Amino acid sequence: MDLEEAYQVVGEFGRHQKRMITILVLLQIYMACQSMLIILVGAVPEYQIEPVTGSSNDGITQRVKFTEDVNSIVTEWYLIKHEAYKVNLAGSLFFAGVLIGNVLFGPLSDKIGRKPVFLTGLFFEVLFGYGTALAPSYEIFAVSRLLVGIMNGGMALVCFVLTQEYVGKSYWAMTGTLTNMTFAVGIALFAALGYYVQSWRNLATAANCPGLLLFLLCVSLPESPRWLYSRGHTEKAEDILQYFAVRNGKGRIPVKLRRTVSTSAPDTASPGVFQLVTHPILRWRTVVLMYVWYACSLVYYGLTLSASEDKGNRYLSVAMYGLVELPAYPLCMYFINKPWAGRRKTMANFLAFAGVSCLLTMFVPVSGSLFSATSLALVGKLMVSAAFNIVYVYTSELYPTVIRNAGLGVCSMSCRIGGILAPFVPSMKSLHTSMPFMVFCLSGISAGCLGLLLPETLNKPIAETLEELSSPTYQRILEPQVHLLEEKHLIDHNGSDSD
């Protein structure tokens, strides 16, 4: 039997898989706390600069009076005036680390396995997280955020892949949606934690402690049977699937997987990032997906920055920007499983609607009514959050198992580039007040249109190896227009090889 048939026999989403997925999904709360940490521990309170009579060598600490009861790295290390950039720098270092982690951990987990890379990343993220809470100086704090970001970026990527590979394909959309939904809930829970634990060191410690507990729970998780099968470890994959059957209450069902001859066999070189460039089908898909991920990130963070300019309770604001995403996920669950919508069309439409929301903000008042620029910005964030959720699931289905993590890593890298560039877009107001939202509008709409060039994956088989992806039988299952496009890339590639 093939792998999908085996999952149907042992249980696509049995009670044992539900327990494993629950642990991985709860891990999203911990990752959300780490991602949002700088917002609260780097809070800038109101302050006054008081004139001080005396020596001209008096430091800035003697001239500052904080008028708001806030304990943060700003108040401890006086990161104001010419030192204020260090708060944003610490946040940028975290996301730079996430980018590095995406690039390093994705291909590594495709080569040596999901579980060892996942557990190593989680262990060191928890370790460096405590380093953040105990940092005696800003420099050590900043380095710890970089290291936490590297581990967070790589571990989160592998964690998401495991939530997909532990279950049958028909449940991929659900587990992917639950993962992203829990991340949004984690943002709101972090805001609540920050409200009650306002000392920044205590907050960093409290936000990091769940990671230690979850690490202990994750140690018992098995290796991905999909990865084992794609690498030629068929007997080990069969053993794990039989274990799933026993724990799901189906007894010891004999599982005999079809043996495959693949370049991904243990004694041959395993596919890596280079294959994303050289393989004709993967090259085309990767280029399109990288732009879609980039646009999702640019619009998502750009709208968040625009909406966050509103004044108010910082804890409520953090919670709101997490909770506003929640309605997007039921919409995703409904549309992406409908034959008349599917993954491709739903993702494209959500991106287009996000772009239209940005366009409309240029023609309405900034605030003061229900139909305001702020309201449209939040609607746009809801739409792009839905697209972000779909692109995770969709990308997993477009890449074969043997190179899935490498593909997700490269796409996630382009996503982080969009996040890094997003803060600079508002400065384009110097050219024209509507320029930033025009950039978000064009990015969303163009990504939606480009995404329509990808094949639909709803109710279609998932390729396990590169050979299966290139086989004529698999290609004919794709939609005709996409099949012809990818077939042309194959013909051109084979023609160049024969020359």
Coordinates of C-alpha atoms in Angstrom, one line a residue:
M1 CA 0.0 0.0 0.0
D2 CA 1.1 3.6 -0.4
L3 CA 1.5 6.0 2.5
E4 CA -2.0 7.6 2.3
E5 CA -3.6 4.2 2.2
A6 CA -1.6 3.2 5.3
Y7 CA -2.8 6.3 7.1
Q8 CA -6.4 5.4 6.3
V9 CA -5.8 1.9 7.8
V10 CA -4.1 3.0 11.0
G11 CA -6.2 6.2 11.4
E12 CA -5.6 9.5 9.7
F13 CA -6.4 11.5 12.9
G14 CA -6.8 9.0 15.7
R15 CA -6.7 9.7 19.4
H16 CA -2.9 9.2 19.6
Q17 CA -2.3 11.7 16.8
K18 CA -4.7 14.1 18.4
R19 CA -2.5 14.0 21.6
M20 CA 0.7 14.6 19.5
I21 CA -0.9 17.5 17.6
T22 CA -2.2 19.0 20.8
I23 CA 1.3 19.3 22.2
L24 CA 2.7 20.8 18.9
V25 CA -0.3 23.2 18.7
L26 CA 0.2 24.4 22.3
L27 CA 3.8 25.1 21.5
Q28 CA 2.5 27.9 19.3
I29 CA 1.5 29.8 22.4
Y30 CA 5.1 29.7 23.6
M31 CA 6.4 30.8 20.2
A32 CA 3.9 33.7 20.1
C33 CA 5.2 34.9 23.5
Q34 CA 8.8 34.9 22.3
S35 CA 7.8 36.6 19.0
M36 CA 5.9 39.4 20.8
L37 CA 8.2 39.7 23.8
I38 CA 10.0 42.9 22.7
I39 CA 6.6 44.8 22.4
L40 CA 6.2 44.7 26.2
V41 CA 9.7 44.3 27.6
G42 CA 10.7 47.2 25.3
A43 CA 7.8 49.4 26.2
V44 CA 8.7 53.1 26.2
P45 CA 7.0 55.0 29.1
E46 CA 6.4 58.7 29.2
Y47 CA 9.4 60.6 30.5
Q48 CA 10.7 64.1 31.1
I49 CA 14.2 65.5 30.7
E50 CA 14.9 67.6 33.7
P51 CA 17.7 70.2 33.8
V52 CA 20.5 69.3 36.2
T53 CA 22.8 71.8 37.6
G54 CA 26.3 70.7 38.2
S55 CA 29.2 69.1 36.3
S56 CA 28.8 68.9 32.5
N57 CA 29.9 65.2 32.9
D58 CA 26.5 64.2 34.4
G59 CA 25.1 61.3 32.5
I60 CA 21.7 61.1 31.0
T61 CA 20.4 58.9 33.8
Q62 CA 20.5 62.0 36.1
R63 CA 18.4 64.0 33.7
V64 CA 15.6 61.5 33.1
K65 CA 12.4 61.3 35.1
F66 CA 10.0 58.5 34.0
T67 CA 6.4 59.7 34.6
E68 CA 4.8 56.3 33.9
D69 CA 5.0 53.2 36.1
V70 CA 6.6 50.9 33.6
N71 CA 9.4 48.4 34.1
S72 CA 11.2 47.6 30.9
I73 CA 14.6 47.5 29.3
V74 CA 14.1 51.1 28.4
T75 CA 13.8 52.1 32.1
E76 CA 16.6 49.8 33.2
W77 CA 19.2 50.8 30.6
Y78 CA 17.8 54.2 29.8
L79 CA 17.2 53.5 26.1
I80 CA 15.9 56.9 25.1
K81 CA 17.0 59.7 22.8
H82 CA 20.1 58.7 21.0
E83 CA 19.9 55.2 22.6
A84 CA 16.2 54.6 21.6
Y85 CA 17.2 52.8 18.4
K86 CA 18.4 49.8 20.5
V87 CA 14.8 48.7 21.3
N88 CA 14.0 48.4 17.6
L89 CA 17.4 46.8 17.0
A90 CA 16.7 44.0 19.5
G91 CA 13.4 43.3 17.7
S92 CA 15.1 43.3 14.3
L93 CA 17.8 41.0 15.6
F94 CA 15.1 38.5 16.6
F95 CA 13.5 38.5 13.2
A96 CA 17.0 38.3 11.5
G97 CA 17.5 35.3 13.6
V98 CA 14.2 33.8 12.5
L99 CA 15.3 34.3 8.9
I100 CA 18.7 32.5 9.6
G101 CA 16.8 29.7 11.4
N102 CA 14.5 29.2 8.5
V103 CA 17.3 28.8 6.0
L104 CA 19.5 26.5 8.2
F105 CA 16.9 24.3 9.9
G106 CA 14.7 23.5 6.9
P107 CA 17.3 21.7 4.7
L108 CA 18.9 20.2 7.9
S109 CA 15.7 18.5 8.9
D110 CA 15.2 17.1 5.4
K111 CA 18.7 15.5 5.7
I112 CA 18.9 14.2 9.2
G113 CA 15.3 14.0 10.3
R114 CA 12.5 16.1 11.8
K115 CA 12.7 15.0 15.4
P116 CA 16.4 15.7 16.2
V117 CA 16.4 19.1 14.6
F118 CA 13.1 20.0 16.3
L119 CA 14.2 19.0 19.8
T120 CA 17.6 20.6 19.5
G121 CA 16.0 23.9 18.3
L122 CA 13.4 23.9 21.1
F123 CA 16.0 23.0 23.8
F124 CA 18.3 25.9 22.9
E125 CA 15.4 28.3 22.4
V126 CA 14.3 27.7 26.0
L127 CA 18.0 28.0 27.2
F128 CA 18.6 31.3 25.4
G129 CA 15.1 32.5 26.5
Y130 CA 16.3 32.3 30.1
G131 CA 19.5 34.1 29.0
T132 CA 17.2 37.0 27.9
A133 CA 15.5 37.2 31.3
L134 CA 18.9 37.2 33.1
A135 CA 20.9 39.4 30.8
P136 CA 23.0 41.8 32.8
S137 CA 23.5 44.3 30.0
Y138 CA 21.8 45.4 26.8
E139 CA 24.5 43.8 24.6
I140 CA 23.9 40.3 26.1
F141 CA 20.1 40.9 25.9
A142 CA 20.4 41.7 22.1
V143 CA 22.6 38.6 21.4
S144 CA 20.2 36.4 23.3
R145 CA 17.3 37.7 21.2
L146 CA 19.3 36.9 18.0
L147 CA 19.9 33.4 19.3
V148 CA 16.3 32.9 20.4
G149 CA 15.2 34.0 16.9
I150 CA 17.5 31.5 15.2
M151 CA 16.1 28.7 17.2
N152 CA 12.5 30.0 17.0
G153 CA 12.6 30.3 13.2
G154 CA 14.0 26.8 12.6
M155 CA 12.0 25.0 15.3
A156 CA 8.7 26.6 14.3
L157 CA 9.2 25.5 10.8
V158 CA 9.8 21.9 11.7
C159 CA 7.0 22.0 14.2
F160 CA 4.5 23.0 11.5
V161 CA 5.8 20.3 9.2
L162 CA 5.3 17.7 11.9
T163 CA 1.7 18.7 12.5
Q164 CA 1.2 17.9 8.8
E165 CA 3.2 14.7 8.5
Y166 CA 1.8 13.0 11.6
V167 CA -1.7 12.9 10.1
G168 CA -3.5 11.9 6.8
K169 CA -3.5 14.5 4.0
S170 CA -7.2 15.2 4.4
Y171 CA -6.4 16.7 7.9
W172 CA -3.6 18.9 6.8
A173 CA -5.7 22.0 6.3
M174 CA -7.2 21.6 9.8
T175 CA -3.9 21.1 11.6
G176 CA -2.4 24.0 9.8
T177 CA -5.3 26.2 10.6
L178 CA -5.2 25.1 14.3
T179 CA -1.5 25.9 14.4
N180 CA -1.9 29.5 13.1
M181 CA -5.1 30.1 15.2
T182 CA -3.3 29.1 18.4
F183 CA -0.5 31.5 17.6
A184 CA -3.0 34.3 17.4
V185 CA -4.5 33.2 20.7
G186 CA -1.0 33.1 22.1
I187 CA -0.5 36.8 21.3
A188 CA -3.6 37.7 23.3
L189 CA -2.5 35.4 26.2
F190 CA 0.9 37.1 26.2
A191 CA -0.9 40.5 26.5
A192 CA -2.8 39.2 29.5
L193 CA 0.4 37.8 31.1
G194 CA 2.1 41.1 30.6
Y195 CA -0.8 42.9 32.3
Y196 CA -0.3 40.9 35.5
V197 CA 3.5 40.5 35.3
Q198 CA 4.8 43.9 34.6
S199 CA 8.4 43.5 35.6
W200 CA 10.2 42.8 32.3
R201 CA 12.6 40.2 33.8
N202 CA 9.7 38.3 35.5
L203 CA 7.7 38.6 32.3
A204 CA 10.5 37.1 30.2
T205 CA 10.9 34.3 32.7
A206 CA 7.2 33.5 32.9
A207 CA 6.8 33.6 29.1
N208 CA 9.7 31.2 28.8
C209 CA 8.7 28.6 31.4
P210 CA 6.0 26.8 29.2
G211 CA 8.7 26.0 26.7
L212 CA 10.5 23.8 29.3
L213 CA 7.4 21.8 30.0
L214 CA 6.5 21.4 26.4
F215 CA 10.1 20.3 25.6
L216 CA 9.7 17.5 28.1
L217 CA 6.4 16.4 26.4
C218 CA 8.0 16.6 23.0
V219 CA 10.8 14.2 23.8
S220 CA 8.4 11.3 23.5
L221 CA 7.2 12.3 20.0
P222 CA 8.2 9.9 17.2
E223 CA 10.1 10.7 14.0
S224 CA 7.9 11.6 11.0
P225 CA 6.8 8.4 9.2
R226 CA 6.5 10.4 6.0
W227 CA 10.1 11.6 6.2
L228 CA 11.3 8.0 7.0
Y229 CA 9.4 6.7 4.0
S230 CA 10.7 9.4 1.7
R231 CA 14.3 8.6 2.8
G232 CA 14.0 4.9 2.2
H233 CA 13.6 3.8 5.8
T234 CA 10.5 1.9 5.0
E235 CA 10.6 -0.6 7.8
K236 CA 10.9 2.2 10.5
A237 CA 8.0 4.0 8.9
E238 CA 5.9 0.8 9.0
D239 CA 6.8 0.3 12.7
I240 CA 5.7 3.9 13.6
L241 CA 2.4 3.5 11.6
Q242 CA 1.7 0.2 13.4
Y243 CA 2.4 2.0 16.7
F244 CA -0.2 4.6 15.7
A245 CA -2.7 1.9 15.0
V246 CA -2.2 0.3 18.5
R247 CA -2.4 3.7 20.3
N248 CA -5.5 4.6 18.2
G249 CA -7.2 1.4 19.5
K250 CA -7.1 -0.5 16.3
G251 CA -4.8 -3.3 17.4
R252 CA -1.5 -4.3 15.7
I253 CA -2.5 -4.0 12.1
P254 CA 0.0 -5.3 9.6
V255 CA 1.3 -2.3 7.5
K256 CA 3.3 -3.1 4.4
L257 CA 4.4 0.0 2.4
R258 CA 5.2 -0.1 -1.2
R259 CA 9.0 -0.1 -1.7
T260 CA 10.3 2.8 -3.8
V261 CA 13.6 3.2 -5.7
S262 CA 14.6 6.8 -5.2
T263 CA 17.6 9.1 -5.2
S264 CA 16.5 9.9 -1.7
A265 CA 17.7 6.5 -0.5
P266 CA 19.9 6.5 2.6
D267 CA 23.1 5.7 0.7
T268 CA 22.7 8.6 -1.8
A269 CA 22.8 12.3 -1.6
S270 CA 19.6 13.8 -0.3
P271 CA 17.9 16.6 -2.2
G272 CA 18.6 20.1 -0.8
V273 CA 18.0 23.7 -1.5
F274 CA 20.0 23.4 -4.8
Q275 CA 17.1 21.2 -6.1
L276 CA 14.7 24.1 -5.7
V277 CA 16.7 25.9 -8.4
T278 CA 17.7 23.1 -10.7
H279 CA 14.4 21.1 -10.8
P280 CA 12.2 22.6 -13.5
I281 CA 8.9 22.2 -11.7
L282 CA 10.2 23.2 -8.3
R283 CA 12.0 26.2 -9.7
W284 CA 8.8 27.7 -11.1
R285 CA 6.8 26.9 -8.0
T286 CA 9.5 28.3 -5.6
V287 CA 9.7 31.6 -7.5
V288 CA 5.9 32.1 -7.3
L289 CA 5.6 31.0 -3.7
M290 CA 8.5 33.2 -2.6
Y291 CA 6.8 36.3 -3.9
V292 CA 3.4 35.3 -2.4
W293 CA 5.1 34.8 1.0
Y294 CA 7.0 38.1 0.7
A295 CA 3.8 39.9 -0.2
C296 CA 1.8 38.3 2.7
S297 CA 4.5 39.4 5.2
L298 CA 4.8 42.9 3.7
V299 CA 1.1 43.6 3.8
Y300 CA 0.6 41.9 7.2
Y301 CA 3.3 43.8 9.1
G302 CA 2.7 47.0 7.1
L303 CA -1.0 47.0 8.1
T304 CA -0.1 46.1 11.7
L305 CA 2.3 49.1 11.9
S306 CA -0.3 51.4 10.5
A307 CA -3.0 50.2 12.9
S308 CA -0.7 50.4 15.9
E309 CA -0.3 54.1 15.5
D310 CA -3.6 54.4 17.5
K311 CA -3.1 55.5 21.1
G312 CA -4.5 53.5 23.9
N313 CA -3.8 50.7 26.4
R314 CA -0.8 48.8 25.1
Y315 CA -1.9 45.5 26.6
L316 CA -5.3 45.8 24.9
S317 CA -3.7 46.8 21.6
V318 CA -1.5 43.7 21.6
A319 CA -4.4 41.5 22.4
M320 CA -6.6 43.1 19.7
Y321 CA -4.0 42.6 17.0
G322 CA -3.9 38.9 17.9
L323 CA -7.7 38.4 18.3
V324 CA -8.6 40.2 15.1
E325 CA -7.0 37.3 13.2
L326 CA -9.3 34.6 14.7
P327 CA -12.3 35.1 12.3
A328 CA -9.9 34.5 9.4
Y329 CA -9.3 30.8 10.3
P330 CA -12.9 29.6 10.2
L331 CA -13.2 31.3 6.8
C332 CA -10.1 29.4 5.7
M333 CA -11.4 26.1 6.9
Y334 CA -14.7 26.6 5.1
F335 CA -13.4 27.8 1.7
I336 CA -10.2 25.8 1.1
N337 CA -12.1 22.5 1.4
K338 CA -14.8 23.4 -1.1
P339 CA -14.2 22.1 -4.6
W340 CA -15.4 25.3 -6.2
A341 CA -12.9 27.3 -4.2
G342 CA -9.9 25.2 -3.1
R343 CA -6.5 26.4 -1.9
R344 CA -5.4 28.4 -4.9
K345 CA -8.5 30.5 -5.6
T346 CA -9.2 31.2 -1.9
M347 CA -5.6 32.3 -1.3
A348 CA -5.7 34.6 -4.3
N349 CA -9.0 36.1 -3.4
F350 CA -8.0 36.9 0.2
L351 CA -4.8 38.6 -1.0
A352 CA -6.8 40.6 -3.5
F353 CA -9.3 41.6 -0.8
A354 CA -6.5 42.7 1.4
G355 CA -5.1 44.8 -1.4
V356 CA -8.5 46.4 -2.1
S357 CA -8.9 47.2 1.6
C358 CA -5.6 49.1 1.5
L359 CA -6.8 50.9 -1.6
L360 CA -10.0 52.0 0.1
T361 CA -8.1 53.4 3.1
M362 CA -7.0 56.3 0.8
F363 CA -10.5 57.5 0.3
V364 CA -12.0 57.4 3.8
P365 CA -11.3 59.3 7.1
V366 CA -8.5 58.1 9.3
S367 CA -10.9 57.5 12.3
G368 CA -14.2 58.7 13.8
S369 CA -16.6 56.3 12.0
L370 CA -17.2 52.6 11.5
F371 CA -16.0 52.9 7.9
S372 CA -12.6 54.5 8.6
A373 CA -9.1 53.9 7.5
T374 CA -8.4 52.1 10.8
S375 CA -11.3 49.8 10.4
L376 CA -10.3 49.0 6.8
A377 CA -6.7 48.4 7.9
L378 CA -7.9 45.8 10.4
V379 CA -10.1 44.2 7.8
G380 CA -7.1 44.1 5.5
K381 CA -5.1 42.4 8.3
L382 CA -7.9 39.9 8.7
M383 CA -7.8 39.1 5.0
V384 CA -4.0 38.8 4.8
S385 CA -4.0 36.7 7.9
A386 CA -6.3 34.3 6.1
A387 CA -4.0 34.2 3.1
F388 CA -1.0 33.7 5.4
N389 CA -2.7 30.7 6.9
I390 CA -3.6 29.2 3.5
V391 CA -0.1 29.7 2.1
Y392 CA 1.4 27.6 4.9
V393 CA -0.9 24.6 4.1
Y394 CA -0.7 25.2 0.4
T395 CA 3.1 25.3 0.3
S396 CA 3.3 22.0 2.3
E397 CA 1.2 20.3 -0.3
L398 CA 3.1 21.7 -3.3
Y399 CA 6.5 20.3 -2.2
P400 CA 7.4 16.6 -2.1
T401 CA 8.0 15.2 1.4
V402 CA 11.7 14.7 0.7
I403 CA 12.3 18.5 0.2
R404 CA 9.3 20.0 1.9
N405 CA 11.3 21.6 4.8
A406 CA 13.8 23.1 2.4
G407 CA 11.0 24.6 0.3
L408 CA 9.2 26.0 3.4
G409 CA 12.5 27.3 4.7
V410 CA 13.3 29.3 1.5
C411 CA 9.7 30.6 1.3
S412 CA 9.8 31.6 4.9
M413 CA 13.1 33.4 4.3
S414 CA 11.4 35.6 1.7
C415 CA 8.6 36.1 4.2
R416 CA 11.1 37.5 6.7
I417 CA 12.5 39.9 4.1
G418 CA 9.0 41.3 3.6
G419 CA 8.7 41.8 7.4
I420 CA 12.1 43.6 7.5
L421 CA 11.1 45.9 4.7
A422 CA 7.6 46.7 6.0
P423 CA 8.7 49.3 8.6
F424 CA 10.3 51.4 5.9
V425 CA 7.2 51.6 3.7
P426 CA 5.5 54.2 5.8
S427 CA 8.4 56.6 5.2
M428 CA 7.2 56.8 1.6
K429 CA 4.6 59.2 2.8
S430 CA 7.2 61.9 2.1
L431 CA 6.5 61.2 -1.6
H432 CA 2.8 61.1 -1.3
T433 CA 0.4 60.4 1.7
S434 CA -1.2 57.5 -0.1
M435 CA 2.0 55.9 -1.3
P436 CA 2.4 53.3 1.6
F437 CA -1.1 51.9 1.1
M438 CA -0.6 51.9 -2.6
V439 CA 2.4 49.7 -2.1
F440 CA 0.4 47.3 0.1
C441 CA -2.4 47.4 -2.4
L442 CA -0.3 46.5 -5.4
S443 CA 1.6 43.8 -3.4
G444 CA -1.6 42.1 -2.3
I445 CA -3.3 42.1 -5.7
S446 CA -0.2 41.1 -7.7
A447 CA 0.6 38.2 -5.4
G448 CA -3.0 37.1 -5.7
C449 CA -2.8 37.1 -9.5
L450 CA 0.5 35.3 -9.5
G451 CA -0.8 32.7 -7.1
L452 CA -3.4 31.6 -9.7
L453 CA -0.5 30.2 -11.8
L454 CA 0.1 27.5 -9.2
P455 CA -1.7 24.1 -9.4
E456 CA -4.7 23.2 -7.2
T457 CA -3.9 20.6 -4.5
L458 CA -7.3 20.0 -3.0
N459 CA -8.2 16.2 -3.2
K460 CA -4.9 15.6 -5.2
P461 CA -2.2 13.2 -4.1
I462 CA 0.9 14.6 -2.5
A463 CA 4.3 13.7 -4.1
E464 CA 6.7 11.9 -1.7
T465 CA 9.8 12.0 -3.9
L466 CA 11.2 14.2 -6.8
E467 CA 10.7 11.3 -9.2
E468 CA 7.1 11.1 -8.3
L469 CA 6.7 14.8 -8.8
S470 CA 8.2 14.6 -12.3
S471 CA 6.3 11.5 -13.4
P472 CA 3.8 12.0 -16.3
T473 CA 1.0 10.2 -14.3
Y474 CA 1.3 12.7 -11.4
Q475 CA 1.5 15.7 -13.7
R476 CA -1.7 14.7 -15.6
I477 CA -3.6 14.9 -12.3
L478 CA -2.9 18.6 -12.1
E479 CA -5.2 21.1 -13.7
P480 CA -4.8 21.2 -17.5
Q481 CA -3.4 24.7 -17.8
V482 CA -0.9 24.3 -15.0
H483 CA 0.1 20.8 -16.3
L484 CA 0.9 22.3 -19.7
L485 CA 2.9 25.1 -18.2
E486 CA 5.0 22.7 -15.9
E487 CA 5.3 20.2 -18.7
K488 CA 6.9 22.9 -20.9
H489 CA 9.4 23.5 -18.1
L490 CA 10.2 19.8 -18.1
I491 CA 10.6 19.6 -21.9
D492 CA 12.9 22.6 -21.9
H493 CA 14.9 21.2 -19.1
N494 CA 15.3 17.8 -20.7
G495 CA 16.1 19.4 -24.0
S496 CA 18.9 21.4 -22.5
D497 CA 20.3 18.2 -20.8
S498 CA 20.3 16.3 -24.1
D499 CA 22.3 19.1 -25.8

